[in-house]
Short mmCIF file of C-alpha atoms in Angstrom, two decimals:
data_model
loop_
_atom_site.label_atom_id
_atom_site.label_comp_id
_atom_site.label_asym_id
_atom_site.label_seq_id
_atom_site.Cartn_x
_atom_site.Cartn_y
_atom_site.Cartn_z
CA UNK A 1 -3.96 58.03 -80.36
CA UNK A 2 -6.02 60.76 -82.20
CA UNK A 3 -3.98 63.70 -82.45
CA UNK A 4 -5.75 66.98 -82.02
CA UNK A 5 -3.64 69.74 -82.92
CA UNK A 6 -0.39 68.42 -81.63
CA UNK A 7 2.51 70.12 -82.99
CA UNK A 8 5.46 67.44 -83.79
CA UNK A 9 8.33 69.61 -84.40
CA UNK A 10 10.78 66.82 -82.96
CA UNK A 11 8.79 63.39 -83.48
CA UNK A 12 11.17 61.54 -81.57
CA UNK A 13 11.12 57.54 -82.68
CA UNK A 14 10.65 55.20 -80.30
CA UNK A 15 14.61 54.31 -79.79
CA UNK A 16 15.59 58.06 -79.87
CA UNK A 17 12.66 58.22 -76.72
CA UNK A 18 13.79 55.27 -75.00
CA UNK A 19 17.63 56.67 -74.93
CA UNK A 20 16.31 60.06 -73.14
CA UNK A 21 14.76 58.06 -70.99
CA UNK A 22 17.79 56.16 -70.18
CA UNK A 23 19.74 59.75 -70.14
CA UNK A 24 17.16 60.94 -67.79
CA UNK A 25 17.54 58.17 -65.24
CA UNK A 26 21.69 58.89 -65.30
CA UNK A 27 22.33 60.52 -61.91
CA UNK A 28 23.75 60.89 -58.65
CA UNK A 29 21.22 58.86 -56.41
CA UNK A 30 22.28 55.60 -57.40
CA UNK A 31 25.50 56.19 -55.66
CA UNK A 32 23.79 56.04 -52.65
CA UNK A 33 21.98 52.71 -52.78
CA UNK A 34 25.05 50.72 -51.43
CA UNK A 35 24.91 52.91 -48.12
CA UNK A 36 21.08 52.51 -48.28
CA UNK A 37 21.90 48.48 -48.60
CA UNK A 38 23.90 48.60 -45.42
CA UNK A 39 21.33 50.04 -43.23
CA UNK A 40 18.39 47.75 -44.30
CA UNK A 41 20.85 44.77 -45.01
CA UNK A 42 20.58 43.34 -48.73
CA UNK A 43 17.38 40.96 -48.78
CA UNK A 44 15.28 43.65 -47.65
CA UNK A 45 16.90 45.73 -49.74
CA UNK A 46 16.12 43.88 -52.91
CA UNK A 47 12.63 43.41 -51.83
CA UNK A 48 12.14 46.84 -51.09
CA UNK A 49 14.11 47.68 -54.86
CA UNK A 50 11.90 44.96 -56.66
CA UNK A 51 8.79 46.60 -55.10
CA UNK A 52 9.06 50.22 -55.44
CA UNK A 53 10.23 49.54 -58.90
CA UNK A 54 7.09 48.08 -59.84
CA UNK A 55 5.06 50.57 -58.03
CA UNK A 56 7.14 53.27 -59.64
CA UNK A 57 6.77 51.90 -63.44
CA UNK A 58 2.89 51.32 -62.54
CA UNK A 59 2.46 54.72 -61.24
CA UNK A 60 4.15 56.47 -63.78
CA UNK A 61 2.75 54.46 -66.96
CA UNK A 62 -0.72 55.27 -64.96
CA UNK A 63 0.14 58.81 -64.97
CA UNK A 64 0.81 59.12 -69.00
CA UNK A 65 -2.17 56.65 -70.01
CA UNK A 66 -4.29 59.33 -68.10
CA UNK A 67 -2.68 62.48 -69.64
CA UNK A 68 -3.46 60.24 -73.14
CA UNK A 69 -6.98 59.64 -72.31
CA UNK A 70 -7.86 63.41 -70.79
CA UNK A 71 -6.43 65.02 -74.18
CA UNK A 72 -8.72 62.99 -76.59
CA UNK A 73 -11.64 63.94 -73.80
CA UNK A 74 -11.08 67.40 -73.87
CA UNK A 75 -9.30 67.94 -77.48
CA UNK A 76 -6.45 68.90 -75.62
CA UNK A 77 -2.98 68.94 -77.75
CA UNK A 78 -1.02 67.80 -74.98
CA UNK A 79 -0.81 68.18 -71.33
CA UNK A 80 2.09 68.52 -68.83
CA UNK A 81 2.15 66.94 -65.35
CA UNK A 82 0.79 69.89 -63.18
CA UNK A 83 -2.00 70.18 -66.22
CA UNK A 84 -2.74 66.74 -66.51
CA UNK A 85 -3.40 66.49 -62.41
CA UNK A 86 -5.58 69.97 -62.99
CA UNK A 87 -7.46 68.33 -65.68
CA UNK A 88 -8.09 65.41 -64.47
CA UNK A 89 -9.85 66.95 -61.20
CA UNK A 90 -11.93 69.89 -63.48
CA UNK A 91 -13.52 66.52 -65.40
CA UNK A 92 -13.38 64.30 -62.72
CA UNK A 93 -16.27 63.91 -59.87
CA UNK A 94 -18.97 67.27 -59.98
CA UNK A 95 -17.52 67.31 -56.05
CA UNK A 96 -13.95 68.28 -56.71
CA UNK A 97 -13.92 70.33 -60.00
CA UNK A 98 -13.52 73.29 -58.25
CA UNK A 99 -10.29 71.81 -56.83
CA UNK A 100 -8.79 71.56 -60.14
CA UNK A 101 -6.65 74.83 -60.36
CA UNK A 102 -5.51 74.14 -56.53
CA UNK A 103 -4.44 70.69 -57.17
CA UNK A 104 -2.58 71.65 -60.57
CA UNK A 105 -0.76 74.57 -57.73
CA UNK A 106 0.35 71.76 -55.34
CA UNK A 107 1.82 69.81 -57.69
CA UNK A 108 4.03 72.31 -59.51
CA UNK A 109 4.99 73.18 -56.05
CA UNK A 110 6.03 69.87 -54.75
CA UNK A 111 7.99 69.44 -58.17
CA UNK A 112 9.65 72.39 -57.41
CA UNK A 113 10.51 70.95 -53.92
CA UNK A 114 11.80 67.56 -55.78
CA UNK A 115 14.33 69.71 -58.04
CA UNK A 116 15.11 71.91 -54.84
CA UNK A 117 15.95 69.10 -53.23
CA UNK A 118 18.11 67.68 -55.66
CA UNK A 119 20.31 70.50 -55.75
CA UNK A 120 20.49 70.98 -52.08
CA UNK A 121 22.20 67.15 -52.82
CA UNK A 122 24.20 68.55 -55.49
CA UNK A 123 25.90 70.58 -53.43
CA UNK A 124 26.46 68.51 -50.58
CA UNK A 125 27.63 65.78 -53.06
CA UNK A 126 30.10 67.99 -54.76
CA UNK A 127 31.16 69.70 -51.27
CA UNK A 128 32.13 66.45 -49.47
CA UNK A 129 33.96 65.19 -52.22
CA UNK A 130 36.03 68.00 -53.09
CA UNK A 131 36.91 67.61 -48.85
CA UNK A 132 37.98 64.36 -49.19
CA UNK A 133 40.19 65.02 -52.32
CA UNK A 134 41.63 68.06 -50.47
CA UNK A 135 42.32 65.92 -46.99
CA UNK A 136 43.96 63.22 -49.00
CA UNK A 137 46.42 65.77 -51.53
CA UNK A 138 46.83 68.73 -49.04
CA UNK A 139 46.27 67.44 -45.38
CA UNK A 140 44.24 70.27 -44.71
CA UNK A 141 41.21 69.81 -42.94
CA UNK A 142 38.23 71.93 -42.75
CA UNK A 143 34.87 71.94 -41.47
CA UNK A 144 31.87 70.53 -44.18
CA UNK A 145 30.10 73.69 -43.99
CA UNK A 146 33.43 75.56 -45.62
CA UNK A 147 33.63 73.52 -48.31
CA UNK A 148 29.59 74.00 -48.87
CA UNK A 149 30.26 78.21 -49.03
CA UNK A 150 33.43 77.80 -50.85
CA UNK A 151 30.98 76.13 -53.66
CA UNK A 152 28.59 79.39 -53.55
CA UNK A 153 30.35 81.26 -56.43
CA UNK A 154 30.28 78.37 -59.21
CA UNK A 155 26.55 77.42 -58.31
CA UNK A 156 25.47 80.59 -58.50
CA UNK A 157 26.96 81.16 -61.74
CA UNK A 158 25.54 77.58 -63.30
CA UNK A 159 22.20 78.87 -61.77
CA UNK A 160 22.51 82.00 -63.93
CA UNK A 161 22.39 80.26 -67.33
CA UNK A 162 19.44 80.95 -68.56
CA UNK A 163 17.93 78.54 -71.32
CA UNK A 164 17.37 75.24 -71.91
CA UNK A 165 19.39 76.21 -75.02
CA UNK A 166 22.51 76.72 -72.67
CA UNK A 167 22.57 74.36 -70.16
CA UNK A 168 21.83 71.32 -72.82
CA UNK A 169 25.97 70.90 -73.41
CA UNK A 170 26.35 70.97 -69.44
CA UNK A 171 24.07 68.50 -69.08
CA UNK A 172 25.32 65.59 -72.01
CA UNK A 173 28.79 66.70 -70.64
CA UNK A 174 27.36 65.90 -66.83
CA UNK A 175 25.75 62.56 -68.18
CA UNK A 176 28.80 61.36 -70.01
CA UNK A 177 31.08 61.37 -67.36
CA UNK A 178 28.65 60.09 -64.77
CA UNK A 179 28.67 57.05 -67.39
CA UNK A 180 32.40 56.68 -67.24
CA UNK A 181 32.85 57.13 -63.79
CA UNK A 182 29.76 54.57 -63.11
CA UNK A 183 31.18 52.31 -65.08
CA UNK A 184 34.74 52.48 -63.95
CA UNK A 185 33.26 52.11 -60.35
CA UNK A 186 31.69 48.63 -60.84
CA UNK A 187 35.29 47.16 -62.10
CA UNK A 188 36.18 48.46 -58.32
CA UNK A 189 33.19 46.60 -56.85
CA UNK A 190 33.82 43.45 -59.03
CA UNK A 191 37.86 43.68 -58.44
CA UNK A 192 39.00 40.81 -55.57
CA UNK A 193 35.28 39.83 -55.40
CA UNK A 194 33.95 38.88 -51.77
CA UNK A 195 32.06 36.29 -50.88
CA UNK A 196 28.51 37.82 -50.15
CA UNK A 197 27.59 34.88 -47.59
CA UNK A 198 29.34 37.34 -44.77
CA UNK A 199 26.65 39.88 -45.59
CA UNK A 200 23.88 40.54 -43.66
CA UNK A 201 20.27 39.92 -44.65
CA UNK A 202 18.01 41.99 -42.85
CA UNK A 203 19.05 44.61 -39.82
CA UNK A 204 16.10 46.67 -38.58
CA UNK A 205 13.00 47.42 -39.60
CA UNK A 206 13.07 51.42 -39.41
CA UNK A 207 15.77 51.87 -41.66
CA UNK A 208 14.01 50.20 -44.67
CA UNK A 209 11.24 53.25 -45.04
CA UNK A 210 14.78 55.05 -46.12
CA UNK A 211 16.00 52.76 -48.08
CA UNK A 212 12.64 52.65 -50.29
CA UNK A 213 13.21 56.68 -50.59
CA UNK A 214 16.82 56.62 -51.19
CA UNK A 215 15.48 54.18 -54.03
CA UNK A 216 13.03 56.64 -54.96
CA UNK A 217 15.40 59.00 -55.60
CA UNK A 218 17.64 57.34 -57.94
CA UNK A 219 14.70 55.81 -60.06
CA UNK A 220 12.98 59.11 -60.36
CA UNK A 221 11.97 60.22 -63.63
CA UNK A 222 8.21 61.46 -63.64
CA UNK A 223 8.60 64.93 -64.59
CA UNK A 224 10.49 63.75 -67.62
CA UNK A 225 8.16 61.30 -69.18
CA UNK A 226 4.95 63.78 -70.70
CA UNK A 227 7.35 66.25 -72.15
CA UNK A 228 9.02 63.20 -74.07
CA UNK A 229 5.27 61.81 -74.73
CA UNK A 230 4.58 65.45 -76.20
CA UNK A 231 7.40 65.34 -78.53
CA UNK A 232 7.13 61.49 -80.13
CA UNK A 233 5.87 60.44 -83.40
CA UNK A 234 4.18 57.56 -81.74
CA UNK A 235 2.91 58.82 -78.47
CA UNK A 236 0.85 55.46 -77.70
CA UNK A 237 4.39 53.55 -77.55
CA UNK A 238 5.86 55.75 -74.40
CA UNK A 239 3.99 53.17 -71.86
CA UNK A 240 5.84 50.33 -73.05
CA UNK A 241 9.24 52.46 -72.99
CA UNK A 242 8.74 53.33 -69.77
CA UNK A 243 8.00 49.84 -68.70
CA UNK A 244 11.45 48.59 -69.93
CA UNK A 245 13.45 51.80 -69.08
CA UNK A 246 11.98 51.52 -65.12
CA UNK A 247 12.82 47.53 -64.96
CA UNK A 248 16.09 47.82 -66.94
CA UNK A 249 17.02 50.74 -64.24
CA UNK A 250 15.80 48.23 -61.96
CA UNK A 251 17.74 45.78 -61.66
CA UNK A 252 21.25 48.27 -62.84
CA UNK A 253 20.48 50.03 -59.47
CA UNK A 254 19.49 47.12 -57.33
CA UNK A 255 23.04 45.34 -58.89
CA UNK A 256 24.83 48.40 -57.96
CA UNK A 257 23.36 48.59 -54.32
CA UNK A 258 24.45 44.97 -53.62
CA UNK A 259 27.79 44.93 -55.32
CA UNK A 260 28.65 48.31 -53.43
CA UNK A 261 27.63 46.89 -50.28
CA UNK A 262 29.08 43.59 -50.82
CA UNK A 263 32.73 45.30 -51.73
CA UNK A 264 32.83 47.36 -48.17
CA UNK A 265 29.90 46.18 -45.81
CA UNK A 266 29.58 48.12 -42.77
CA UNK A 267 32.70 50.46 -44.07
CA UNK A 268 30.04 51.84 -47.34
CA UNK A 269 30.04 55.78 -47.01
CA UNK A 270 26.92 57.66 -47.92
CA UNK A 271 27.73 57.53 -51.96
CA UNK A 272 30.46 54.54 -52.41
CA UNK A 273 33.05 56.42 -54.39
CA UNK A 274 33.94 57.66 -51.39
CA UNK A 275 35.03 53.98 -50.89
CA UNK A 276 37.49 54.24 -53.99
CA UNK A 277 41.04 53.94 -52.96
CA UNK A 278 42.51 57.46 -52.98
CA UNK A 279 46.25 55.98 -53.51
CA UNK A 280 45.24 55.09 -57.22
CA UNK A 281 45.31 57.39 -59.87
CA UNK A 282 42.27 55.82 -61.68
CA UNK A 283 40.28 55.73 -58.10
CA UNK A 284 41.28 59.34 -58.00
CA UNK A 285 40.13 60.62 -61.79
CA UNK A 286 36.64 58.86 -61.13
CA UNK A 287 36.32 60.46 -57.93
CA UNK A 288 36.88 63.95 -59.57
CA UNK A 289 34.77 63.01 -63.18
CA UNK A 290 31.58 62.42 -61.00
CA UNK A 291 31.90 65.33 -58.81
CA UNK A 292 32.38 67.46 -62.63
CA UNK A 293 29.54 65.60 -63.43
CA UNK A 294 26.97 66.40 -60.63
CA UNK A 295 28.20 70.05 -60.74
CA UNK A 296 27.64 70.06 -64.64
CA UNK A 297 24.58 69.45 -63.90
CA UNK A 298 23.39 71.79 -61.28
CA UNK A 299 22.34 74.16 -63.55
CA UNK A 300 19.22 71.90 -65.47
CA UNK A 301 18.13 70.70 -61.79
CA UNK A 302 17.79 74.48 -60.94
CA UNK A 303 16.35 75.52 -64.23
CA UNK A 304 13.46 73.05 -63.18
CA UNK A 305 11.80 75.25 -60.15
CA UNK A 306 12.92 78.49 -61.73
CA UNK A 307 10.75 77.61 -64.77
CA UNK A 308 8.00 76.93 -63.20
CA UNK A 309 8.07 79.61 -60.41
CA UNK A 310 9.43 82.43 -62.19
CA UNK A 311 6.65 82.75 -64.93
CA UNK A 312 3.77 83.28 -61.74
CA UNK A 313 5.70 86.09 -59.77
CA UNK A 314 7.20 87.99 -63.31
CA UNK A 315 4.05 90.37 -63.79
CA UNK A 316 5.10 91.67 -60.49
CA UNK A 317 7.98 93.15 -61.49
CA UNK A 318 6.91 95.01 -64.39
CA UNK A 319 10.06 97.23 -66.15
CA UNK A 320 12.35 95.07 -64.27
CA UNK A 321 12.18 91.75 -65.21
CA UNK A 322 15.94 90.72 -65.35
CA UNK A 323 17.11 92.71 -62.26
CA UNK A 324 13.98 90.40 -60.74
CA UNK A 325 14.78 87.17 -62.78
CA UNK A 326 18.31 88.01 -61.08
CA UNK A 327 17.48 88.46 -58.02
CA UNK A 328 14.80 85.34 -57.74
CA UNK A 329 17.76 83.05 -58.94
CA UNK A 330 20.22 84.37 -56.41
CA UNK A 331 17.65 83.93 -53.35
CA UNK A 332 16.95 80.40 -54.74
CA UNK A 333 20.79 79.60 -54.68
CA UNK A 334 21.03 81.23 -51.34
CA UNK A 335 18.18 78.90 -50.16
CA UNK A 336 20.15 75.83 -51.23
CA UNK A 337 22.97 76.46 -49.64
CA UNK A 338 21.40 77.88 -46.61
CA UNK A 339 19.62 74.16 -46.29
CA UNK A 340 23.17 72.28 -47.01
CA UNK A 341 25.11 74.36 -44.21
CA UNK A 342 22.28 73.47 -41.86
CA UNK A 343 22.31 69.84 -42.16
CA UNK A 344 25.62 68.77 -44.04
CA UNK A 345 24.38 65.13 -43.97
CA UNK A 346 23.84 63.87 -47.65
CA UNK A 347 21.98 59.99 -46.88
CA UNK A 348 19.43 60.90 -43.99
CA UNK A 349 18.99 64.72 -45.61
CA UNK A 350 18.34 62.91 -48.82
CA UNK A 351 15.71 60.06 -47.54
CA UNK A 352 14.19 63.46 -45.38
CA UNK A 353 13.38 65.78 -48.39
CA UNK A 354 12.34 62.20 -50.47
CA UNK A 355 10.04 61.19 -47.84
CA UNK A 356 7.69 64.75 -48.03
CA UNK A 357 8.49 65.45 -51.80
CA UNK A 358 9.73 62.41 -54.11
CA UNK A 359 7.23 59.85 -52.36
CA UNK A 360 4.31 62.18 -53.51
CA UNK A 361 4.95 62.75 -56.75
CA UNK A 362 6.07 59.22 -57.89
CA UNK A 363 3.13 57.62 -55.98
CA UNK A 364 0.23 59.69 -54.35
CA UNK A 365 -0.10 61.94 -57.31
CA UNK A 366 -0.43 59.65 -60.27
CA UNK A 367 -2.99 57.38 -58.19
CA UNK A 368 -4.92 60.46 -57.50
CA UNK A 369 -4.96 61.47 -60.97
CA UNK A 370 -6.20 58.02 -61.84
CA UNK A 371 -9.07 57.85 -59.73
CA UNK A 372 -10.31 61.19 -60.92
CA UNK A 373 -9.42 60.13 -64.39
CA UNK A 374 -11.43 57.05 -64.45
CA UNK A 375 -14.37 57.70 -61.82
CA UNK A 376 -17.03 57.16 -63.88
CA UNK A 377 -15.72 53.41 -64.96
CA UNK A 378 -13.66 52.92 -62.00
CA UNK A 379 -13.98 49.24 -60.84
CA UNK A 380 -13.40 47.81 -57.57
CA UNK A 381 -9.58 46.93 -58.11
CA UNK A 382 -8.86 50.00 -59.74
CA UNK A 383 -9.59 51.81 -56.11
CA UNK A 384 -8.49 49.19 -53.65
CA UNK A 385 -5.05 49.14 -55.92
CA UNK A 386 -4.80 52.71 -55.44
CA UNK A 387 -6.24 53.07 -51.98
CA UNK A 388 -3.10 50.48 -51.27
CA UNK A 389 -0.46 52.55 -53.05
CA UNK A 390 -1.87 55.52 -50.79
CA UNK A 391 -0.93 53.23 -47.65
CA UNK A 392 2.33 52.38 -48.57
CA UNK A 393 2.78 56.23 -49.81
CA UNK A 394 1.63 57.11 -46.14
CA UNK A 395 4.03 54.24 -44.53
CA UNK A 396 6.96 55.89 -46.55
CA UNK A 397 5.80 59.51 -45.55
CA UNK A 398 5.82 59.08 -41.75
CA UNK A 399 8.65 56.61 -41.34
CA UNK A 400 11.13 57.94 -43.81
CA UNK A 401 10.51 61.08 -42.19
CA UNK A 402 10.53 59.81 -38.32
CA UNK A 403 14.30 57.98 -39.26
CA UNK A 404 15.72 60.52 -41.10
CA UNK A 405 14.86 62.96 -38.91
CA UNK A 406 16.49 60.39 -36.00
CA UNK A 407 19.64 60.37 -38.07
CA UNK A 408 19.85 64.00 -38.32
CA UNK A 409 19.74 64.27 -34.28
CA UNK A 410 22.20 61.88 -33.84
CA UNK A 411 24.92 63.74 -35.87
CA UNK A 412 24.07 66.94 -34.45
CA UNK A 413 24.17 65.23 -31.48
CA UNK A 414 27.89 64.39 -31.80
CA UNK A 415 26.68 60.64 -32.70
CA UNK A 416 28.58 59.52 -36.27
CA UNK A 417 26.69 57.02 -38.25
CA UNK A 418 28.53 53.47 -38.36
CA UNK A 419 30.81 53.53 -41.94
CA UNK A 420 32.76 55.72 -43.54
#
């Protein structure tokens, strides 16, 4: 790749790139594929894994091929994702140039949404299991939603850390003990190993929009792939990367789905370390490691939106930047938790908030991009590949959203979800 004016301060190698990657993809939403197994029963489910996975790595190999090709077409150091999509529309087709700024908007804002999200699920995650931990050692039992605004004081003090520079120990901490506790939850799921011929194969068909976005979820890792592509020594090698670190994570999460439904069945809660026996120490240290860890790392999701929004609304402020900065952060933390008191429901919340944000930006987007990209040589499959993504992004959109959405009347409607 001809490099015009990049600046490699880092030059990560390829191995060094490939373990962020792998970093990256450490998180919370792969706790929820055994729940997400359940519901769509486990053939579908692997069907549904095998597919979005390749979609996803397609997609998102698609998306950094097309940030390549745009800087050596406009001698353009390097691009981010909201600046590649802008890009790609001011050089794309004479008919949407003007477009460009407004679609470079709309995708900073839905990433903003997908971070949002993610620490509305934070929360929740770290809320619930503190509850159960409290039930189980104190016998006290309390409503969700005082456990959620019990949480407000630490969250808003991890949201007030304000570098990159600061919240970089949180986050290897976070990632280290969601490792260990990962880890230490498959011995559970391989301990006294059932036989998986009891399981069932397929259940209903409107679940499985929700599994594919509870997938989605844990696979996500878009908005960390052109930063890392900005900072190697061999830029052209991220595609391949990518390839293996999206099939690798694959399969891990697909494993984990099956093994966590195969352990409890119809008894899987909405993340399965729920599912750990409370009466055993071990069980009990994991339980509290990964809640640690999702806290630890409430503070980079934040960062995420705040970093992106802060910068347009500062100039507004003028002598009082850090009484605003202050006050921005608070209202975004007050947001969050406003959203997690309202619907205290991690799995059908989740597959909600995936369905109108994480959908987008790990499929619609990057085909998008692509089209614009490559107009001018764009051959026949190259549009009815991506006119086909857009279907199954529209498939995802409106049924993720119409079960979720289902789900969340049903507990509000008194109606518990079969499990835990």
């Amino acid at each position: 790749m001809v490099d015009y004016g990049r600046n490699h301060l880092i030059n990560f190698r390829d191995f060094a790139t490939f373990m962020h990657l792998c970093k990256g993809s450490i998180g919370n939403g792969v706790l929820f594929l055994p729940n997400g197994f359940r519901r769509a029963g486990y053939a579908m489910s692997v069907i549904c894994s095998v597919l979005i996975g390749l979609l996803c790595t397609h997609t998102v190999v698609a998306l950094v091929r097309c940030a390549q090709v745009l800087c050596r077409r406009n001698r353009i150091p390097m691009l981010d994702f909201a600046k590649t999509a802008e890009v790609s529309f001011q050089t794309g087709p004479e008919e949407i140039r003007k477009y460009g700024k407004t679609f470079g908007i709309v995708t900073n804002v839905i990433i903003c949404f997908v971070h949002f999200q993610a620490a509305v699920i934070y929360i929740l995650y770290v809320s619930t299991s503190s509850q159960q931990l409290i039930v189980f050692f104190f016998d006290v039992k309390m409503d969700d939603r005082i456990y959620i605004l019990a949480l407000f004081p630490v969250v808003c003090l991890l949201s007030f850390i304000p570098n990159m520079k600061y919240l970089t120990p949180f986050s290897v901490v976070g990632a280290l003990f969601m490792l260990i506790g990962i880890s230490v939850t498959l011995y559970y799921l391989f301990e006294d190993f059932p036989d998986p011929a009891r399981l069932e194969a397929f259940t209903q068909a409107l679940p499985v929009p929700m599994y594919c976005n509870l997938f989605l979820y844990a696979l996500h890792n878009v908005t960390l792939c052109l930063p890392l592509e900005n900072s190697m020594k061999n830029p052209e090698h991220l595609p391949r990367l990518i390839t293996c670190n999206m099939l690798l994570n694959t399969c891990l999460y697909t494993m984990f789905g099956f093994l966590g439904y195969n352990k409890y069945m119809k008894n899987t809660c909405d993340t399965v370390i729920k599912n750990l026996p409370l009466e055993k120490t071990l069980a009990k240290s994991i339980k509290i490691t990964i809640s640690l860890s999702v806290l630890l790392s409430f503070g980079l999701v934040f960062y995420v939106p705040i970093s992106i929004l802060w910068p347009m609304i500062r100039s507004k402020f003028n002598k009082m930047v850090r009484y605003g900065e202050a006050v921005f952060r608070f209202c975004g933390v007050i947001a969050t938790t406003i959203l997690a008191v309202s619907i205290p429901e991690m799995v059908p919340l989740l597959s909600l908030l995936a369905a109108l944000s994480m959908t987008t930006v790990m499929l619609l987007i990057p085909v998008v991009i692509e089209t614009a990209t490559k107009w001018e040589q764009a051959t026949r499959f190259l549009l009815v590949k991506n006119i086909g993504i857009t279907l199954i992004w529209i498939l995802l959109l409106i049924f993720g959203t119409i079960e979720s959405i289902l789900s969340v009347i049903k507990e509000y409607g008194g109606v518990k979800e079969e499990g835990c």
